[in-house]
Amino acid sequence: MRKRWVVPLTLVASFAVSGLAWAEGRYRTIEAMFGTVTFDINGEAARDERESIIYEGRVYVPIRSVSEMLGADVAWEPASQTVALDFKNFDYGSVLTRSNRSVYQYIAMENKKIVQSLTEHVRTGDTAGMRDDLVAWAELETIATKIGDAEMADYFAKLISSTEVLRSGWEGKQFDNYLIAWALFESSAEALLKHLNGKLG
């Protein structure tokens, strides 16, 4: 059994030319708009120079173009009026790489938000807010584990540990522990940022 991939597509189109198109089989004339489409596949832009059609609020794209962008071999079987898509030589690694890039972009944005949030909570002594930051980092650690990035998951584990010591140190007025935890936090946050920058290139 071959794998089937469902890839989110964002269409960015500019349709400026109107014309007539007809659908073989039904033999009816329709009024439609023609134009080229840019596909955003997991963060990677791919422009299709073949014209697509917008008709009654829907965009119709050439199946060969889309399928070939996703790595399929495409063939037309006239006897059975069938379009055959063959993914046996499909480069799954390239799709996973594009998909993972989108995940890393999400993680980078969320991590930035958490760092900003924690900085404010530390400044105001909001230990309840620090707990929320811990939960948010735990979610990112889970994502890192799921995509198989053990190094990044370890950075998040260190951030979680150091943040918990920061929180408890603040609550217990144990300032020596607080300073040690802050130093660990800064080094882990810096290492994580370097790791993310490397993944995002």
PDB file of C-alpha atoms in Angstrom, residues 110 156 174:
ATOM      1  CA  GLU A 110       5.837  30.428  20.087  1.00  0.00           C
ATOM      2  CA  PHE A 156      13.078  22.770  26.246  1.00  0.00           C
ATOM      3  CA  GLN A 174      15.955  31.796  47.655  1.00  0.00           C
TER       4      GLN A 174
END
